[in-house]
Short mmCIF file of C-alpha atoms in Angstrom, two decimals:
data_model
loop_
_atom_site.label_atom_id
_atom_site.label_comp_id
_atom_site.label_asym_id
_atom_site.label_seq_id
_atom_site.Cartn_x
_atom_site.Cartn_y
_atom_site.Cartn_z
CA UNK N 1 -9.65 0.50 -51.69
CA UNK N 2 -8.71 1.11 -48.08
CA UNK N 3 -11.31 1.59 -45.39
CA UNK N 4 -9.84 5.00 -44.63
CA UNK N 5 -10.59 6.29 -48.15
CA UNK N 6 -13.71 4.50 -49.38
CA UNK N 7 -16.87 6.49 -49.92
CA UNK N 8 -19.07 7.12 -46.91
CA UNK N 9 -22.05 5.79 -48.84
CA UNK N 10 -20.75 2.25 -48.41
CA UNK N 11 -20.59 2.42 -44.60
CA UNK N 12 -23.95 0.72 -44.03
CA UNK N 13 -22.91 -2.38 -45.95
CA UNK N 14 -19.51 -2.87 -44.34
CA UNK N 15 -18.61 -5.84 -42.18
CA UNK N 16 -16.58 -5.15 -39.06
CA UNK N 17 -15.03 -8.19 -37.37
CA UNK N 18 -13.60 -7.76 -33.86
CA UNK N 19 -11.16 -10.43 -32.67
CA UNK N 20 -11.13 -10.74 -28.89
CA UNK N 21 -14.15 -10.72 -26.58
CA UNK N 22 -12.58 -9.04 -23.56
CA UNK N 23 -13.12 -5.43 -22.50
CA UNK N 24 -11.46 -3.89 -25.57
CA UNK N 25 -13.35 -6.08 -28.04
CA UNK N 26 -16.74 -5.74 -26.39
CA UNK N 27 -16.39 -1.98 -26.00
CA UNK N 28 -15.38 -1.62 -29.65
CA UNK N 29 -18.50 -3.46 -30.78
CA UNK N 30 -20.72 -1.42 -28.46
CA UNK N 31 -19.05 1.88 -29.41
CA UNK N 32 -19.67 1.19 -33.09
CA UNK N 33 -23.39 0.95 -32.44
CA UNK N 34 -23.38 3.95 -30.12
CA UNK N 35 -21.68 6.01 -32.83
CA UNK N 36 -24.22 5.05 -35.45
CA UNK N 37 -22.52 2.27 -37.38
CA UNK N 38 -25.23 0.26 -39.15
CA UNK N 39 -23.16 -2.40 -40.88
CA UNK N 40 -22.48 -5.92 -39.67
CA UNK N 41 -20.56 -6.28 -36.39
CA UNK N 42 -19.15 -9.69 -35.44
CA UNK N 43 -17.34 -10.31 -32.16
CA UNK N 44 -15.14 -13.43 -32.02
CA UNK N 45 -13.86 -14.85 -28.73
CA UNK N 46 -11.63 -17.86 -28.10
CA UNK N 47 -13.20 -18.72 -24.74
CA UNK N 48 -16.60 -20.47 -24.55
CA UNK N 49 -17.88 -18.17 -21.80
CA UNK N 50 -20.06 -15.14 -22.30
CA UNK N 51 -17.73 -12.09 -22.53
CA UNK N 52 -16.66 -11.05 -19.05
CA UNK N 53 -14.72 -8.43 -17.12
CA UNK N 54 -11.33 -9.44 -15.68
CA UNK N 55 -10.76 -7.34 -12.51
CA UNK N 56 -13.27 -9.32 -10.40
CA UNK N 57 -11.37 -12.54 -11.14
CA UNK N 58 -8.67 -11.72 -8.59
CA UNK N 59 -11.24 -10.56 -6.04
CA UNK N 60 -14.91 -11.54 -5.82
CA UNK N 61 -14.83 -14.49 -8.23
CA UNK N 62 -11.68 -15.94 -6.70
CA UNK N 63 -13.13 -15.74 -3.18
CA UNK N 64 -16.47 -17.23 -4.17
CA UNK N 65 -18.35 -13.96 -3.61
CA UNK N 66 -19.47 -13.92 -7.25
CA UNK N 67 -20.01 -16.69 -9.78
CA UNK N 68 -18.85 -14.66 -12.76
CA UNK N 69 -18.37 -11.19 -14.17
CA UNK N 70 -20.18 -11.24 -17.51
CA UNK N 71 -20.64 -7.85 -19.17
CA UNK N 72 -24.14 -6.43 -18.89
CA UNK N 73 -24.53 -6.03 -22.64
CA UNK N 74 -27.52 -7.14 -24.71
CA UNK N 75 -25.60 -8.14 -27.84
CA UNK N 76 -28.74 -9.33 -29.62
CA UNK N 77 -30.52 -6.03 -29.10
CA UNK N 78 -27.50 -4.17 -30.44
CA UNK N 79 -27.31 -6.39 -33.51
CA UNK N 80 -23.86 -7.72 -32.57
CA UNK N 81 -23.13 -11.29 -33.62
CA UNK N 82 -21.07 -13.06 -30.97
CA UNK N 83 -19.09 -16.16 -31.90
CA UNK N 84 -17.59 -17.84 -28.83
CA UNK N 85 -15.14 -20.71 -28.51
CA UNK N 86 -13.67 -19.85 -31.91
CA UNK N 87 -9.90 -19.81 -32.20
CA UNK N 88 -8.38 -17.37 -34.66
CA UNK N 89 -5.20 -18.68 -36.30
CA UNK N 90 -4.24 -16.07 -38.87
CA UNK N 91 -5.23 -13.17 -41.07
CA UNK N 92 -4.71 -12.45 -44.76
CA UNK N 93 -5.07 -8.68 -45.19
CA UNK N 94 -4.72 -8.81 -48.98
CA UNK N 95 -7.80 -11.05 -49.12
CA UNK N 96 -9.62 -9.31 -46.26
CA UNK N 97 -10.08 -12.67 -44.59
CA UNK N 98 -9.57 -13.93 -41.07
CA UNK N 99 -8.55 -17.56 -40.66
CA UNK N 100 -10.12 -19.55 -37.84
CA UNK N 101 -10.09 -23.22 -36.91
CA UNK N 102 -13.61 -23.48 -38.35
CA UNK N 103 -12.79 -21.73 -41.61
CA UNK N 104 -12.27 -18.24 -43.05
CA UNK N 105 -14.24 -15.16 -42.00
CA UNK N 106 -14.41 -12.26 -44.48
CA UNK N 107 -14.21 -8.67 -43.25
CA UNK N 108 -14.18 -5.15 -44.57
CA UNK N 109 -12.70 -3.76 -41.36
CA UNK N 110 -10.85 -5.86 -38.78
CA UNK N 111 -10.20 -4.86 -35.16
CA UNK N 112 -7.50 -6.70 -33.21
CA UNK N 113 -8.39 -6.82 -29.51
CA UNK N 114 -6.77 -10.09 -28.44
CA UNK N 115 -5.27 -8.67 -25.25
CA UNK N 116 -2.30 -10.21 -23.49
CA UNK N 117 -1.42 -13.67 -22.27
CA UNK N 118 0.42 -14.48 -19.04
CA UNK N 119 4.10 -15.35 -19.15
CA UNK N 120 4.60 -18.90 -17.96
CA UNK N 121 7.21 -20.02 -15.47
CA UNK N 122 9.87 -21.97 -17.41
CA UNK N 123 9.80 -25.68 -16.65
CA UNK N 124 6.54 -25.54 -14.68
CA UNK N 125 4.08 -26.61 -17.38
CA UNK N 126 2.30 -29.84 -16.51
CA UNK N 127 3.35 -29.87 -12.86
CA UNK N 128 0.30 -30.38 -10.62
CA UNK N 129 -0.69 -27.39 -8.53
CA UNK N 130 0.85 -24.68 -10.74
CA UNK N 131 -1.67 -21.99 -11.70
CA UNK N 132 -2.03 -18.79 -13.67
CA UNK N 133 -4.69 -16.16 -13.01
CA UNK N 134 -5.89 -14.60 -16.24
CA UNK N 135 -9.16 -16.25 -17.25
CA UNK N 136 -12.45 -17.20 -15.63
CA UNK N 137 -11.40 -20.85 -15.80
CA UNK N 138 -8.18 -19.97 -13.96
CA UNK N 139 -10.14 -18.28 -11.17
CA UNK N 140 -12.55 -21.21 -10.88
CA UNK N 141 -9.65 -23.67 -10.61
CA UNK N 142 -8.08 -21.56 -7.86
CA UNK N 143 -11.24 -21.02 -5.83
CA UNK N 144 -11.22 -24.47 -4.15
CA UNK N 145 -7.47 -24.14 -3.57
CA UNK N 146 -8.12 -21.07 -1.42
CA UNK N 147 -11.09 -22.73 0.25
CA UNK N 148 -8.84 -25.62 1.39
CA UNK N 149 -6.38 -23.08 2.84
CA UNK N 150 -3.30 -24.52 1.20
CA UNK N 151 0.20 -23.19 1.72
CA UNK N 152 0.56 -21.03 -1.36
CA UNK N 153 3.67 -19.70 -3.10
CA UNK N 154 3.12 -16.73 -5.38
CA UNK N 155 5.85 -16.14 -7.96
CA UNK N 156 6.10 -12.44 -8.73
CA UNK N 157 5.36 -9.38 -6.59
CA UNK N 158 3.74 -7.29 -9.30
CA UNK N 159 0.15 -6.07 -9.37
CA UNK N 160 -1.46 -9.47 -9.96
CA UNK N 161 0.81 -11.19 -7.42
CA UNK N 162 -0.11 -8.67 -4.72
CA UNK N 163 -3.81 -8.91 -5.50
CA UNK N 164 -3.79 -12.69 -5.40
CA UNK N 165 -1.76 -12.72 -2.17
CA UNK N 166 -4.34 -10.37 -0.68
CA UNK N 167 -7.21 -12.72 -1.59
CA UNK N 168 -5.30 -15.78 -0.36
CA UNK N 169 -4.63 -14.19 3.01
CA UNK N 170 -8.29 -13.19 3.27
CA UNK N 171 -9.14 -16.85 2.66
CA UNK N 172 -6.82 -17.90 5.50
CA UNK N 173 -3.99 -19.37 3.42
CA UNK N 174 -0.33 -19.20 4.40
CA UNK N 175 1.26 -17.13 1.63
CA UNK N 176 4.87 -16.69 0.54
CA UNK N 177 5.60 -14.32 -2.34
CA UNK N 178 8.94 -14.74 -4.11
CA UNK N 179 10.30 -11.91 -6.22
CA UNK N 180 13.52 -11.95 -8.25
CA UNK N 181 14.01 -8.19 -7.90
CA UNK N 182 14.91 -6.30 -4.74
CA UNK N 183 11.38 -4.96 -4.17
CA UNK N 184 7.77 -5.40 -5.20
CA UNK N 185 6.55 -3.72 -8.39
CA UNK N 186 10.11 -3.39 -9.63
CA UNK N 187 9.01 -3.15 -13.24
CA UNK N 188 6.32 -0.56 -12.60
CA UNK N 189 7.57 1.95 -10.02
CA UNK N 190 10.89 3.55 -9.00
CA UNK N 191 12.69 1.94 -6.08
CA UNK N 192 11.99 4.72 -3.58
CA UNK N 193 8.25 4.54 -4.31
CA UNK N 194 7.88 0.76 -4.37
CA UNK N 195 10.09 0.10 -1.32
CA UNK N 196 7.50 1.20 1.30
CA UNK N 197 5.02 -1.27 -0.15
CA UNK N 198 7.17 -4.21 0.95
CA UNK N 199 5.95 -3.66 4.52
CA UNK N 200 2.36 -4.25 3.44
CA UNK N 201 3.02 -7.96 2.96
CA UNK N 202 4.21 -8.61 6.52
CA UNK N 203 1.42 -6.48 7.96
CA UNK N 204 -1.07 -8.72 6.15
CA UNK N 205 0.61 -11.89 7.40
CA UNK N 206 2.26 -12.77 4.09
CA UNK N 207 5.97 -13.47 3.63
CA UNK N 208 7.78 -11.54 0.92
CA UNK N 209 11.13 -12.90 -0.23
CA UNK N 210 13.03 -10.60 -2.58
CA UNK N 211 16.20 -11.47 -4.53
CA UNK N 212 14.54 -14.91 -4.79
CA UNK N 213 14.62 -16.74 -8.09
CA UNK N 214 12.79 -20.00 -8.73
CA UNK N 215 15.16 -22.78 -9.80
CA UNK N 216 12.37 -25.27 -10.44
CA UNK N 217 9.02 -26.46 -9.17
CA UNK N 218 8.32 -29.94 -7.84
CA UNK N 219 4.95 -31.33 -6.79
CA UNK N 220 4.29 -29.72 -3.40
CA UNK N 221 7.48 -27.60 -3.37
CA UNK N 222 9.14 -24.59 -4.93
CA UNK N 223 12.93 -24.79 -5.05
CA UNK N 224 14.79 -21.47 -5.13
CA UNK N 225 18.18 -20.91 -6.71
CA UNK N 226 19.82 -20.69 -3.26
CA UNK N 227 18.68 -24.26 -2.58
CA UNK N 228 15.92 -23.39 -0.14
CA UNK N 229 12.63 -25.24 -0.48
CA UNK N 230 9.21 -23.74 0.10
CA UNK N 231 6.20 -25.96 0.81
CA UNK N 232 3.52 -25.26 -1.76
CA UNK N 233 0.11 -26.84 -1.89
CA UNK N 234 -0.33 -24.51 -4.86
CA UNK N 235 1.88 -22.19 -6.90
CA UNK N 236 0.44 -19.10 -8.57
CA UNK N 237 2.57 -17.51 -11.27
CA UNK N 238 2.27 -13.76 -11.81
CA UNK N 239 5.43 -12.70 -13.64
CA UNK N 240 3.88 -10.51 -16.30
CA UNK N 241 2.05 -10.75 -19.59
CA UNK N 242 2.86 -10.30 -23.25
CA UNK N 243 0.63 -9.26 -26.16
CA UNK N 244 -1.31 -12.18 -27.63
CA UNK N 245 -0.13 -11.69 -31.19
CA UNK N 246 1.65 -14.92 -32.19
CA UNK N 247 -1.25 -15.69 -34.53
CA UNK N 248 -0.35 -12.63 -36.64
CA UNK N 249 2.88 -14.21 -37.93
CA UNK N 250 3.16 -13.81 -41.67
CA UNK N 251 0.32 -11.30 -41.87
CA UNK N 252 2.49 -8.29 -42.65
CA UNK N 253 1.04 -6.43 -39.65
CA UNK N 254 3.98 -4.66 -38.04
CA UNK N 255 4.88 -5.63 -34.47
CA UNK N 256 7.06 -3.84 -31.92
CA UNK N 257 9.84 -4.88 -29.57
CA UNK N 258 7.38 -6.49 -27.16
CA UNK N 259 5.55 -8.28 -29.99
CA UNK N 260 2.72 -5.79 -29.70
CA UNK N 261 0.87 -4.43 -32.71
CA UNK N 262 2.24 -1.02 -33.68
CA UNK N 263 -0.80 1.22 -34.01
CA UNK N 264 -0.80 4.84 -35.09
CA UNK N 265 -2.45 7.76 -33.29
CA UNK N 266 -5.82 6.65 -34.66
CA UNK N 267 -5.17 3.05 -33.59
CA UNK N 268 -4.73 1.89 -37.20
CA UNK N 269 -2.17 -0.82 -37.89
CA UNK N 270 0.43 -0.86 -40.68
CA UNK N 271 -2.02 -2.51 -43.12
CA UNK N 272 -5.23 -0.98 -44.47
CA UNK N 273 -8.57 -1.65 -42.80
CA UNK N 274 -7.06 -3.20 -39.67
CA UNK N 275 -7.12 -1.52 -36.25
CA UNK N 276 -5.65 -2.64 -32.91
CA UNK N 277 -6.74 -1.70 -29.39
CA UNK N 278 -6.14 -2.65 -25.76
CA UNK N 279 -3.35 -4.79 -24.32
CA UNK N 280 -2.21 -6.14 -27.69
CA UNK N 281 -1.26 -2.73 -29.14
CA UNK N 282 1.02 0.23 -28.51
CA UNK N 283 0.30 3.75 -29.67
CA UNK N 284 2.30 6.98 -30.04
CA UNK N 285 1.58 9.45 -27.25
CA UNK N 286 1.91 13.09 -28.21
CA UNK N 287 1.46 13.95 -24.55
CA UNK N 288 4.50 11.94 -23.46
CA UNK N 289 6.54 11.96 -26.65
CA UNK N 290 6.95 8.19 -26.82
CA UNK N 291 5.12 5.02 -27.76
CA UNK N 292 3.09 3.53 -24.91
CA UNK N 293 2.10 -0.09 -24.30
CA UNK N 294 -0.51 -0.05 -21.54
CA UNK N 295 -1.72 -3.33 -20.02
CA UNK N 296 -4.57 -1.98 -17.94
CA UNK N 297 -8.36 -2.02 -17.86
CA UNK N 298 -8.92 1.69 -18.52
CA UNK N 299 -6.93 1.55 -21.76
CA UNK N 300 -9.16 -1.28 -22.97
CA UNK N 301 -12.20 0.81 -22.03
CA UNK N 302 -11.15 4.12 -23.62
CA UNK N 303 -9.39 3.07 -26.83
CA UNK N 304 -12.44 1.50 -28.50
CA UNK N 305 -14.16 4.88 -28.76
CA UNK N 306 -11.32 6.11 -30.96
CA UNK N 307 -11.42 2.98 -33.09
CA UNK N 308 -15.18 3.25 -33.56
CA UNK N 309 -14.95 6.95 -34.46
CA UNK N 310 -12.35 6.26 -37.12
CA UNK N 311 -14.31 3.36 -38.57
CA UNK N 312 -17.48 5.44 -38.75
CA UNK N 313 -15.28 8.12 -40.26
CA UNK N 314 -17.26 11.30 -39.67
CA UNK N 315 -14.20 13.02 -38.21
CA UNK N 316 -10.67 11.72 -37.50
CA UNK N 317 -10.04 10.77 -33.88
CA UNK N 318 -6.69 10.64 -32.08
CA UNK N 319 -5.96 8.45 -29.07
CA UNK N 320 -3.73 10.16 -26.51
CA UNK N 321 -5.04 9.35 -23.02
CA UNK N 322 -3.60 9.90 -19.57
CA UNK N 323 -3.06 6.21 -18.66
CA UNK N 324 -4.87 5.14 -15.49
CA UNK N 325 -5.09 2.01 -13.40
CA UNK N 326 -5.91 0.88 -9.90
CA UNK N 327 -5.19 -2.03 -7.61
CA UNK N 328 -6.73 -3.22 -4.36
CA UNK N 329 -4.13 -4.91 -2.19
CA UNK N 330 -3.63 -5.55 1.52
CA UNK N 331 -6.49 -3.27 2.50
CA UNK N 332 -5.27 -0.37 0.38
CA UNK N 333 -6.69 1.26 -2.73
CA UNK N 334 -3.79 2.14 -5.02
CA UNK N 335 -4.34 4.35 -8.07
CA UNK N 336 -1.95 5.61 -10.72
CA UNK N 337 -2.42 8.13 -13.50
CA UNK N 338 0.02 9.30 -16.16
CA UNK N 339 3.47 8.13 -17.18
CA UNK N 340 6.48 9.05 -15.03
CA UNK N 341 9.42 8.04 -17.26
CA UNK N 342 10.20 11.59 -18.41
CA UNK N 343 9.80 13.27 -14.99
CA UNK N 344 12.65 15.32 -13.53
CA UNK N 345 11.13 15.88 -10.06
CA UNK N 346 9.45 13.58 -7.54
CA UNK N 347 7.34 15.06 -4.72
CA UNK N 348 5.75 13.19 -1.82
CA UNK N 349 2.41 14.13 -0.31
CA UNK N 350 2.25 12.48 3.09
CA UNK N 351 4.25 9.79 4.86
CA UNK N 352 4.44 6.38 3.11
CA UNK N 353 4.48 4.73 6.54
CA UNK N 354 0.88 5.87 7.02
CA UNK N 355 -2.24 4.45 5.34
CA UNK N 356 -2.69 7.38 2.96
CA UNK N 357 -0.08 9.15 0.82
CA UNK N 358 0.66 10.19 -2.73
CA UNK N 359 3.65 10.65 -5.01
CA UNK N 360 3.74 13.29 -7.75
CA UNK N 361 6.05 13.26 -10.76
CA UNK N 362 6.68 16.51 -12.61
CA UNK N 363 8.53 17.63 -15.71
CA UNK N 364 9.42 21.24 -15.02
CA UNK N 365 6.29 22.71 -13.44
CA UNK N 366 3.85 20.28 -15.16
CA UNK N 367 2.45 17.23 -13.42
CA UNK N 368 2.99 14.14 -15.60
CA UNK N 369 2.09 11.27 -13.24
CA UNK N 370 0.62 10.54 -9.84
CA UNK N 371 0.43 7.53 -7.53
CA UNK N 372 -2.23 7.78 -4.82
CA UNK N 373 -2.55 5.33 -1.92
CA UNK N 374 -5.80 5.85 -0.04
CA UNK N 375 -6.13 9.39 -1.41
CA UNK N 376 -8.77 9.18 -4.18
CA UNK N 377 -9.25 12.96 -4.21
CA UNK N 378 -5.58 13.41 -5.08
CA UNK N 379 -6.01 11.03 -7.97
CA UNK N 380 -9.17 12.68 -9.29
CA UNK N 381 -7.70 16.18 -9.15
CA UNK N 382 -4.26 15.07 -10.29
CA UNK N 383 -5.61 13.29 -13.36
CA UNK N 384 -7.34 16.47 -14.50
CA UNK N 385 -4.19 18.51 -13.86
CA UNK N 386 -2.14 16.07 -15.96
CA UNK N 387 -4.68 16.27 -18.78
CA UNK N 388 -4.66 20.07 -18.75
CA UNK N 389 -0.85 20.40 -18.32
CA UNK N 390 -1.49 23.11 -15.74
CA UNK N 391 1.64 24.72 -14.18
CA UNK N 392 2.05 23.71 -10.53
CA UNK N 393 3.75 25.25 -7.50
CA UNK N 394 6.11 22.58 -6.14
CA UNK N 395 6.00 23.80 -2.53
CA UNK N 396 2.21 23.88 -2.34
CA UNK N 397 1.93 20.55 -4.15
CA UNK N 398 4.09 18.86 -1.49
CA UNK N 399 1.74 20.05 1.29
CA UNK N 400 -0.55 17.06 1.82
CA UNK N 401 -2.96 19.16 3.88
CA UNK N 402 -3.91 21.13 0.77
CA UNK N 403 -6.01 19.84 -2.12
CA UNK N 404 -3.89 19.40 -5.22
CA UNK N 405 -5.83 22.03 -7.13
CA UNK N 406 -4.67 24.60 -4.54
CA UNK N 407 -1.12 24.15 -5.92
CA UNK N 408 -1.98 25.57 -9.34
CA UNK N 409 0.66 28.20 -10.04
#
């Protein structure tokens, strides 16, 4: 009998197994206890380290200002069994068993929270000095590289590339960022919004080379497709991430175009008793009328509450957030809320040549997304206005001297 339909009297004896000990997995386990689940909760992580938060890796941990970023969670007190350094290799939903390198693990309810894994630069595996920045081990390998002030080439001018370049400049390294597109953040923001950010690199003393594709990497050098060679004591690859779902092959769990788990509005997968949350899963957004795949910290924080509520089963819960993320780069605090793909109007609040400005995206008279650079009040008010779908006056909204809430129509 499926978890969704079995009698509530069996809740106390159920076994919930959570695969993935990052933010989404840890928060799911914690949320289950907070919402009164009294059955067995097991959290399985592939890494040997105590579960940790990822944002500090590209900042304090990388620069040696912190030794780690372990979650402040007393798993023992919460009655959560944590199994670390355990690789999961498959799942057999018909048998309600998880396959690991050490043997099978039975479950009544399974939560997939395996996150995403970085995309590797083709042909660069095994070449000395080529790094990724996703795990605590990655950050610890890169820390002495920054301390020695190497010439560093960063491949990719997305969020992680910009954050790493920021840290490397702070450490005194010479930094060149190469980006295949014509601008930074090409996959995340429209051209007219991302273009002003290109100037941030030069202002910070970093070199940004756009329309630059890597032909291959040699020890100590990056060779571009135009034949130019860049000295590189280290190469850091930040060209995106993909859902970590290869281990689900043959399970019958339905995957999407990006190999993400296709979850429903309650974050259930296509098979009974299996949920998916965080970077490894997409979900249908009623707010935006499309399926969203969100690779950001806040999604991994918020989604577990919905999963826990549906496992406990007292009342059905639907997951339909206003996506949110932030980035600290080149002395600027950048925040984004919403989803701008459906917008028909773009309004600027302030001059992008200045340290503080915002961009608003609207569909008709409703705000659907907001990017705020150095304007945290805009973000806080804008996020609430997106959530409430409040009609806005375009003229007042474009006046950066007014608080956003003053533009309510």
